[in-house]
CSV table of C-alpha atoms and ligand atoms in Angstrom, one decimal:
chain,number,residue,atom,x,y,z
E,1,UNK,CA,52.1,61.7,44.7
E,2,UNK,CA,54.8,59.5,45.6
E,3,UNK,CA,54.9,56.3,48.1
E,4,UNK,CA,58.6,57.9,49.2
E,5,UNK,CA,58.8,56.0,53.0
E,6,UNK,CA,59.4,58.1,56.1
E,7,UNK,CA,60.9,57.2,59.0
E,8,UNK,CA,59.4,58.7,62.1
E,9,UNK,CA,61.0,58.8,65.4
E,10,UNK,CA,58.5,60.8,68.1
E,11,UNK,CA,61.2,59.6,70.8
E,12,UNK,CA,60.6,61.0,74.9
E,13,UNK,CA,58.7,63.8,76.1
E,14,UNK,CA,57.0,66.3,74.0
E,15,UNK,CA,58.5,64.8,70.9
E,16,UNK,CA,55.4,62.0,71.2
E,17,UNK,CA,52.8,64.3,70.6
E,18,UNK,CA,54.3,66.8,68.3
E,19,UNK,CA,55.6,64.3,65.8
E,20,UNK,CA,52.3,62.5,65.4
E,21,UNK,CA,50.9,66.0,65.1
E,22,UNK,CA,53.9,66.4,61.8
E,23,UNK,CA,52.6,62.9,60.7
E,24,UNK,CA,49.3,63.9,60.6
E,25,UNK,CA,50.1,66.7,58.6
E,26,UNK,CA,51.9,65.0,56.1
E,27,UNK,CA,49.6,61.8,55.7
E,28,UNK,CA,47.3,65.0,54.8
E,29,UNK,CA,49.0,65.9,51.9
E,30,UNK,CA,50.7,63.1,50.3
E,31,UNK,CA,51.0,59.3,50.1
E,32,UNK,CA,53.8,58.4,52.1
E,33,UNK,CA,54.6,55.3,53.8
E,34,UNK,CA,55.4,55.4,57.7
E,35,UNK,CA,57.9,53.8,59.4
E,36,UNK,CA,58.0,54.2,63.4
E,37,UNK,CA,61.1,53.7,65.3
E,38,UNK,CA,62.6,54.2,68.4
E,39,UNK,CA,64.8,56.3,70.0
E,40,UNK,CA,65.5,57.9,73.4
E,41,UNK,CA,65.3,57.5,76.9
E,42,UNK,CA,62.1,55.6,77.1
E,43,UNK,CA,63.7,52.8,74.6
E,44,UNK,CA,67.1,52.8,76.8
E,45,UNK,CA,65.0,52.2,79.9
E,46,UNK,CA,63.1,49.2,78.5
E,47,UNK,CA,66.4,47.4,76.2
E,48,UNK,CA,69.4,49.3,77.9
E,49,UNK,CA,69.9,51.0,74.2
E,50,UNK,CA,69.1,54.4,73.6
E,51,UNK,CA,69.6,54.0,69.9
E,52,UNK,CA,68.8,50.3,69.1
E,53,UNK,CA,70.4,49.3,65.8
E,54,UNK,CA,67.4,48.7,64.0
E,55,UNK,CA,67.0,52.5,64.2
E,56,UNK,CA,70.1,54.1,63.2
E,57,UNK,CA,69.4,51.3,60.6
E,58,UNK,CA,66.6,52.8,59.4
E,59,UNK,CA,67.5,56.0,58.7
E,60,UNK,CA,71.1,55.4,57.6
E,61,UNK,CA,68.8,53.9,54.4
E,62,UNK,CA,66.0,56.5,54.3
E,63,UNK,CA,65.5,59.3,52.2
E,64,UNK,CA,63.9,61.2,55.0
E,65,UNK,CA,63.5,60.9,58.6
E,66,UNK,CA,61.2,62.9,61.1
E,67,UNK,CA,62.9,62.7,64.8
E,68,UNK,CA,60.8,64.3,67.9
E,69,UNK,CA,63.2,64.6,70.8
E,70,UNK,CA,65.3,62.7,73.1
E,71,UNK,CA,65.9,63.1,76.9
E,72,UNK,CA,68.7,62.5,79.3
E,73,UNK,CA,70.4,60.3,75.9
E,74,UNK,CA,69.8,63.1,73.4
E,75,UNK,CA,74.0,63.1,72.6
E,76,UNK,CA,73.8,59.0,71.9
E,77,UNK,CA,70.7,59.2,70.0
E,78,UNK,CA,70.8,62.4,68.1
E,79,UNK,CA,74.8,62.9,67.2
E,80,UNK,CA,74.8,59.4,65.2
E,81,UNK,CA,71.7,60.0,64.0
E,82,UNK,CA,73.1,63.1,62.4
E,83,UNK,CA,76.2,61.0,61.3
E,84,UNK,CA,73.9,58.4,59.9
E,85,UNK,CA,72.6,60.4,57.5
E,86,UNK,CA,76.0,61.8,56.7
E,87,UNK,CA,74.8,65.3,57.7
E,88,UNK,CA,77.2,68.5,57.1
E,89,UNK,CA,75.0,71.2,57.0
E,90,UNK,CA,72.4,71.9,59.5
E,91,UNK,CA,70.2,74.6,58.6
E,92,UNK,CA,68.2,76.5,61.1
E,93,UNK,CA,65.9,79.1,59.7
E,94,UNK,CA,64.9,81.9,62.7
E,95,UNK,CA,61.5,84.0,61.7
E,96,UNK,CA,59.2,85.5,63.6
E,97,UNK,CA,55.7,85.5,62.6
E,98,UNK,CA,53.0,88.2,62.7
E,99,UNK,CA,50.9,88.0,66.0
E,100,UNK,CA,53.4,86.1,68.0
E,101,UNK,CA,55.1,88.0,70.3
E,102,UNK,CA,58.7,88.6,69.6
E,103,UNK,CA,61.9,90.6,70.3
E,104,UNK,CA,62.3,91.7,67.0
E,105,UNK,CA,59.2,91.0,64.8
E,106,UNK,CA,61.3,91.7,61.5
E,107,UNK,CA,63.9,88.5,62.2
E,108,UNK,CA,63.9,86.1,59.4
E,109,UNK,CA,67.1,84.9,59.3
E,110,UNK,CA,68.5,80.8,58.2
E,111,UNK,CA,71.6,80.1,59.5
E,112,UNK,CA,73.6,77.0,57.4
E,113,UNK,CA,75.6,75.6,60.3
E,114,UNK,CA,78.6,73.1,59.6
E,115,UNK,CA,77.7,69.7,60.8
E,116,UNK,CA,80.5,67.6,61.4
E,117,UNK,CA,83.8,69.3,63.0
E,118,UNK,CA,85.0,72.6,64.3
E,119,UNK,CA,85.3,72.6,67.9
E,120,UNK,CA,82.7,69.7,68.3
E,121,UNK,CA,85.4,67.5,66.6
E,122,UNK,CA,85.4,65.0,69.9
E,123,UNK,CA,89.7,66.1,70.2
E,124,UNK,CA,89.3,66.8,74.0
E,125,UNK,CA,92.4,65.2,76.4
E,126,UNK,CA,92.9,66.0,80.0
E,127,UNK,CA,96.8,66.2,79.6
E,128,UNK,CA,97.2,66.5,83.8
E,129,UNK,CA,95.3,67.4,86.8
E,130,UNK,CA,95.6,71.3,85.7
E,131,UNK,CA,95.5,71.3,82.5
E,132,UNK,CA,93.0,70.1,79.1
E,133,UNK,CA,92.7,70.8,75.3
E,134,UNK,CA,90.5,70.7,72.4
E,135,UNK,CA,91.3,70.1,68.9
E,136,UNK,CA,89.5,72.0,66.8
E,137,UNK,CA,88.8,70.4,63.2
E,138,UNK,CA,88.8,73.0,60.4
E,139,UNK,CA,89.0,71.1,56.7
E,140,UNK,CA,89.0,73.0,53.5
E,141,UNK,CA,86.3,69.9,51.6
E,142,UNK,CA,84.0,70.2,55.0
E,143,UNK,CA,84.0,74.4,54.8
E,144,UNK,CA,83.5,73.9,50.6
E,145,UNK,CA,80.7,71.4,50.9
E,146,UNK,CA,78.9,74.1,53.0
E,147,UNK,CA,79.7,76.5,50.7
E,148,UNK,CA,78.5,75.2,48.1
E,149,UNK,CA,75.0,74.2,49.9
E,150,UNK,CA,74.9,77.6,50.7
E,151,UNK,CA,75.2,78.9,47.2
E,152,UNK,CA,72.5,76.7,46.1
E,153,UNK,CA,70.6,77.7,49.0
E,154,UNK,CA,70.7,81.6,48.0
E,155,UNK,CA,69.6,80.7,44.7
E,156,UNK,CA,66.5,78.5,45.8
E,157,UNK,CA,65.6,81.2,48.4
E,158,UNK,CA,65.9,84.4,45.8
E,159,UNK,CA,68.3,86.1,48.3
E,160,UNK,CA,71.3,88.4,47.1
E,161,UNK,CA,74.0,86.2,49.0
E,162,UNK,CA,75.6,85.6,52.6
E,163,UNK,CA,77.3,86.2,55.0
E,164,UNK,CA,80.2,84.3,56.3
E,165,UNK,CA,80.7,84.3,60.3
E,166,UNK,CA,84.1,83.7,61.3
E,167,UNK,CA,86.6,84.8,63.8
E,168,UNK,CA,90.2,84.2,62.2
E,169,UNK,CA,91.5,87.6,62.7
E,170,UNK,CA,91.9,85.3,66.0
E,171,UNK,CA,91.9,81.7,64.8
E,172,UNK,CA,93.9,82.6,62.2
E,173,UNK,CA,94.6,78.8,61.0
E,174,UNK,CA,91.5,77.2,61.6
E,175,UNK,CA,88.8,80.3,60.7
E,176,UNK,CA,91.2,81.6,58.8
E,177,UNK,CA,91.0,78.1,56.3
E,178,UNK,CA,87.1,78.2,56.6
E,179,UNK,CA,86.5,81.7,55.4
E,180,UNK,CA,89.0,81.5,52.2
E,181,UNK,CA,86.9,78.3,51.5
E,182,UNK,CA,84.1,80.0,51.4
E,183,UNK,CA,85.1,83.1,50.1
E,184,UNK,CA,86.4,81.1,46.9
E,185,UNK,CA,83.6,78.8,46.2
E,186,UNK,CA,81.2,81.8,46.5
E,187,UNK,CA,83.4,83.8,43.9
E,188,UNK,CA,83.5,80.5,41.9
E,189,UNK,CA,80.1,80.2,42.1
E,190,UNK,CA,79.1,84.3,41.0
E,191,UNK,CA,77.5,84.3,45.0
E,192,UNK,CA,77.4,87.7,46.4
E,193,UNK,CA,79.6,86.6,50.1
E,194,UNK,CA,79.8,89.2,52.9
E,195,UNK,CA,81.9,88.2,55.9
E,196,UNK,CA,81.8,89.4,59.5
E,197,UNK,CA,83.1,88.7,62.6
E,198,UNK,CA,81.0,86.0,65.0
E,199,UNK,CA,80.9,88.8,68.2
E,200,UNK,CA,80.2,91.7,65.7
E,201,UNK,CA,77.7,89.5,64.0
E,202,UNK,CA,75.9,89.1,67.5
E,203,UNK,CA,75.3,92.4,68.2
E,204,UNK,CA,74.2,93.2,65.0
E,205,UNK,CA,71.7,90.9,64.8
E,206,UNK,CA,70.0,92.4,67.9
E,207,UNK,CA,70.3,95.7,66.7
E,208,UNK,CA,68.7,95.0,63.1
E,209,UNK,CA,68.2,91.3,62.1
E,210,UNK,CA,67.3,92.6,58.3
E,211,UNK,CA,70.7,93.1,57.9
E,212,UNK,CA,71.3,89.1,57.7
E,213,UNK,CA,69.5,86.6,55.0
E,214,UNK,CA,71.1,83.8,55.0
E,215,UNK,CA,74.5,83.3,57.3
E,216,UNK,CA,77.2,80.8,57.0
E,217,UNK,CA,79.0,79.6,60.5
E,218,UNK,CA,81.3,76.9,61.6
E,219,UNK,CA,79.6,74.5,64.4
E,220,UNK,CA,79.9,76.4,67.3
E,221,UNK,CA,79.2,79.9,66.4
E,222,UNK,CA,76.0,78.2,63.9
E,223,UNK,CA,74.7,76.8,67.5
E,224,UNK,CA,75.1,79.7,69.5
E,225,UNK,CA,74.4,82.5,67.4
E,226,UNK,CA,71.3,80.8,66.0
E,227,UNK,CA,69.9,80.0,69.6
E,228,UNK,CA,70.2,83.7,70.1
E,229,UNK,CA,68.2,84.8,66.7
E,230,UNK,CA,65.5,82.2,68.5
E,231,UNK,CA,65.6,84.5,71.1
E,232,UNK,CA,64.7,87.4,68.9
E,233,UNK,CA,61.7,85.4,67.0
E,234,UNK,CA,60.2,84.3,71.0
E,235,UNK,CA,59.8,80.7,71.8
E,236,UNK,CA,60.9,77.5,71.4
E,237,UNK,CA,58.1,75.8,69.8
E,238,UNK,CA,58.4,77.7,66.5
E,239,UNK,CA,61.7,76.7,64.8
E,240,UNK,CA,62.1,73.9,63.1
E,241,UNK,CA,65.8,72.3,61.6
E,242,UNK,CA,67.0,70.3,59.2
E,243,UNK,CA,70.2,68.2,58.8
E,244,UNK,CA,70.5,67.7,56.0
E,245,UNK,CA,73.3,65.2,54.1
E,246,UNK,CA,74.6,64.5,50.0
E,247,UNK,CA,72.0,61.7,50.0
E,248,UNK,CA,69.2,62.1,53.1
E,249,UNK,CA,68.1,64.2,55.4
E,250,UNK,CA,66.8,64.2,59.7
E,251,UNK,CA,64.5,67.3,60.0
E,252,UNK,CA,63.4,68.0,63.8
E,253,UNK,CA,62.0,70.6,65.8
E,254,UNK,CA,64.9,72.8,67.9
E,255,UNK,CA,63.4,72.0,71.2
E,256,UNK,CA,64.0,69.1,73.3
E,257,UNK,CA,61.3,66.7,75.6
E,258,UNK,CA,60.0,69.9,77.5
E,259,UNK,CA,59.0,67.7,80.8
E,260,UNK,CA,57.5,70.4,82.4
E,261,UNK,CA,54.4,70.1,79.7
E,262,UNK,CA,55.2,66.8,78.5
E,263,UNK,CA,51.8,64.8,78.5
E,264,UNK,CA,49.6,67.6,78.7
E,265,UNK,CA,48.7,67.5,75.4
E,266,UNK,CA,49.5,71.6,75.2
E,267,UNK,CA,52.9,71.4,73.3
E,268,UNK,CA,53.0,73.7,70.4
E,269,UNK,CA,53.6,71.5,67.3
E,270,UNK,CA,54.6,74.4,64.9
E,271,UNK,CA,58.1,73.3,65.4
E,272,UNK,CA,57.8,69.9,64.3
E,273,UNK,CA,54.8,70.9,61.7
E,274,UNK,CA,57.6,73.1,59.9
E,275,UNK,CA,60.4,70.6,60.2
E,276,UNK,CA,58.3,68.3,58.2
E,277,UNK,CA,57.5,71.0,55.7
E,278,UNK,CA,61.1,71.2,55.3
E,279,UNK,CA,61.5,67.5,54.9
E,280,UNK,CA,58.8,67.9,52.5
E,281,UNK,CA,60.5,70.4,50.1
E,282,UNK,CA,64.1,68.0,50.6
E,283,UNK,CA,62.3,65.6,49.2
E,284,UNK,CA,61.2,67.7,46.4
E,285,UNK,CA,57.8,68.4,47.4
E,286,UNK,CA,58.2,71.9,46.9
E,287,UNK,CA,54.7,74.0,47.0
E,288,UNK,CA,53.4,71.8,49.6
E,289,UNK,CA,56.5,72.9,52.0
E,290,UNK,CA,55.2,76.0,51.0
E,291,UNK,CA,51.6,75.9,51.1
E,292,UNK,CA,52.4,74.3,55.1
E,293,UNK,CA,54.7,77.0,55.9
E,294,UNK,CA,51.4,79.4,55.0
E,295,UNK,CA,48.9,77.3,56.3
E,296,UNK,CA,51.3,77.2,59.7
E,297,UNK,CA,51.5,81.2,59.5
E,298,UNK,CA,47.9,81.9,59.1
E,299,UNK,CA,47.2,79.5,62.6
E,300,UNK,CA,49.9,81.3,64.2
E,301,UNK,CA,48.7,84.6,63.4
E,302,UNK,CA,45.0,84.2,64.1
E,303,UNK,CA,44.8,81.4,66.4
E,304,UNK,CA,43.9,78.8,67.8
E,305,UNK,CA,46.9,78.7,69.5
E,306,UNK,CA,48.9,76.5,72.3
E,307,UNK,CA,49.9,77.9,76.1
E,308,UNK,CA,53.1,78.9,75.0
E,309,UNK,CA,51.8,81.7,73.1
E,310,UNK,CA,48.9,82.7,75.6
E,311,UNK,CA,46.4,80.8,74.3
E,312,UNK,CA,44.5,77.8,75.5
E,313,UNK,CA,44.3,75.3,72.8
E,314,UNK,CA,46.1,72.1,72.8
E,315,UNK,CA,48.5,70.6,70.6
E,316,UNK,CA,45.5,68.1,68.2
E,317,UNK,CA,43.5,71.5,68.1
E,318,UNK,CA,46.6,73.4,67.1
E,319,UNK,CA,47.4,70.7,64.2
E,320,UNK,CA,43.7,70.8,63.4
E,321,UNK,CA,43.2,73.8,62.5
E,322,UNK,CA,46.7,73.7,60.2
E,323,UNK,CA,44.9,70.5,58.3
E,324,UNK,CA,41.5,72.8,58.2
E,325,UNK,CA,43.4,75.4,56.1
E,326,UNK,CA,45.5,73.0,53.4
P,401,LIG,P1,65.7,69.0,77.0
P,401,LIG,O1,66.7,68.6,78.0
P,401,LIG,O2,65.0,67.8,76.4
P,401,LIG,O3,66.1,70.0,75.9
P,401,LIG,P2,64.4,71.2,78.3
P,401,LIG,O4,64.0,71.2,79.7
P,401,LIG,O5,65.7,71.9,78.0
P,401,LIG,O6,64.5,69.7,77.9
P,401,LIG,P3,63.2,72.2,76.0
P,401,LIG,O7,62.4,71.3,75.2
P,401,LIG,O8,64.6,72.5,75.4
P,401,LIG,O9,63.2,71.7,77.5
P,401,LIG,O10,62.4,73.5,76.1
P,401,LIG,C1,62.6,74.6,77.0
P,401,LIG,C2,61.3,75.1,77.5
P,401,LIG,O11,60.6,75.7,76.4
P,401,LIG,C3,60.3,74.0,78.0
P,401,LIG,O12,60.4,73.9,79.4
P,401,LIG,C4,59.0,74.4,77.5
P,401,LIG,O13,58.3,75.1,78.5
P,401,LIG,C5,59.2,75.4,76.3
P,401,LIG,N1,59.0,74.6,75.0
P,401,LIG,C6,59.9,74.0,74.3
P,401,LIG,N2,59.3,73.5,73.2
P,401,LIG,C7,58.0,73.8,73.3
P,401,LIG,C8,56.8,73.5,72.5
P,401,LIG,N3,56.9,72.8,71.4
P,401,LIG,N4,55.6,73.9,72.9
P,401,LIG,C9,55.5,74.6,74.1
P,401,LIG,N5,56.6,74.9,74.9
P,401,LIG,C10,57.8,74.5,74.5
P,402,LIG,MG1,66.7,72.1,76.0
């Protein structure tokens, strides 16, 4: 294998023992090179910087980069992170996984989520004491790069097509752009595209999650809907994300520092494990994403497992036991 270089940033809380965990796995099965940087509270305390240059310098010229979690300066350290690698898509798979407890035990659902405007545009003004507004950023290039992710995306994953999640029988400018962008370049592209409205989509998803594959949202709705479908698979400290960008990608665990079991060596590093599996298959490294995403599966299904889960094994003992069965 390769000497591609990774950047690795655990940065506060839980994110220093579950990224390590990731690192182990993937000094386990390839040759990479590591590069450690940091990032986070811990850093901002000690140089007043949450995201010292050096850093965002780092992975602004990396391939690929494996970020933990920051505290109290997540939104400095993790929103120019995510511009750094130019990222427009953020994909967030939600699938629960035989022998862990979940809500609906059939969910396996990736949600693409667009990156970079929608209502997280940064157009907020307080126009007087009564009154504010928000901009919300809806470009026809932004809503066809996803689309066009998410075509290749069905392709790679064998799935029929998906769905589109909008809302502009309301926002008739803005969602109203984004779904005839990618409505087209799905028709363009020979993708089978279903659409349906964000608060249908909700409910459905409770009801019977095996009606979604693979679903297509602007910013918001991609963050809240696919924090509920976590909900469904049960916990936290299974779902991993990527960002991914034209050139790089930052792949990190959902959760954030979890201080209430931060140093106790009990955080469930499944979350960061599978991040780096996705990392692995971005940088092309396909079989071993997937021979991780097994190994990861078997562990979860037959133990040992972390607290979180019921069990009473800590987080090396957890990563262990992944290494034992690649
Ligand atoms: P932050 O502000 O950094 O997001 P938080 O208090 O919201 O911190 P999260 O990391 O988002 O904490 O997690 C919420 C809860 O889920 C935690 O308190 C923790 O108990 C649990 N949790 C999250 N990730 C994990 C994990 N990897 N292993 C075990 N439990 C976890
Ligand atoms: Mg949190």
């Amino acid at each position: 294998m390769s000497g591609e270089e990774i950047i690795v940033v655990p940065g506060d809380g839980i994110g220093t023992e579950v990224v390590p965990a990731a690192r182990r796995m993937l000094e386990h099965v390839g040759e990479f090179s590591f590069v450690e940087a940091d990032a986070g509270d811990a850093v901002k305390a000690e140089t007043g910087e949450a995201l010292p240059e050096e850093t965002y310098d780092l992975v602004a010229a990396a391939d690929a980069t494996l970020f933990g979690a920051a505290g109290e300066t997540a939104a400095d350290v993790i929103l120019p992170l995510r511009e750094a690698v130019d990222s427009f898509v953020n994909v967030r798979p939600a699938r629960a996984y035989p022998g862990v407890d979940a809500v609906r035990p059939e969910t396996d659902v990736v949600f693409l989520r667009e990156n970079t405007e929608g209502v997280y545009s940064g157009h907020e003004d307080r126009l007087s004491d009564d009154l504010s507004t928000l901009t919300r950023v809806i470009t026809t290039s932004a809503s066809e790069r996803l689309a066009e992710f998410a075509c290749e995306f069905v392709a790679d994953r064998d799935a029929d097509g998906f769905h589109v999640v909008h809302k502009a029988n309301v926002m008739r400018e803005t969602d109203g752009r984004f779904r005839e962008a990618v409505l087209r370049v799905a028709e363009e592209r020979g993708v089978d595209a279903d659409e349906v409205l964000m608060d249908a989509f909700a409910t459905h998803v409770c009801l019977d999650p095996t009606r979604f594959d693979t679903v297509v949202c602007p910013n918001l709705a991609g963050d809240v809907l696919s924090d509920l479908a976590a909900g469904l698979v049960g916990g936290l400290g299974l779902l991993p994300s990527a960002n991914i960008g034209p050139e790089r990608g930052l792949f990190e665990p959902v959760h954030g520092t979890a201080p209430d079991i931060a140093g106790e060596g009990v955080a469930n590093p499944a979350a960061a494990i599978l991040s780096a599996a996705m990392l692995l298959e971005f940088l092309g490294h396909e079989e071993d994403g997937a021979d991780v995403r097994a190994a990861v599966e078997d562990v979860l299904s037959d133990g040992p497992r972390t607290p979180d889960l019921g069990g009473d094994a800590g987080t090396d003992e957890v990563t262990d036991a992944v290494l034992d069965r690649l």
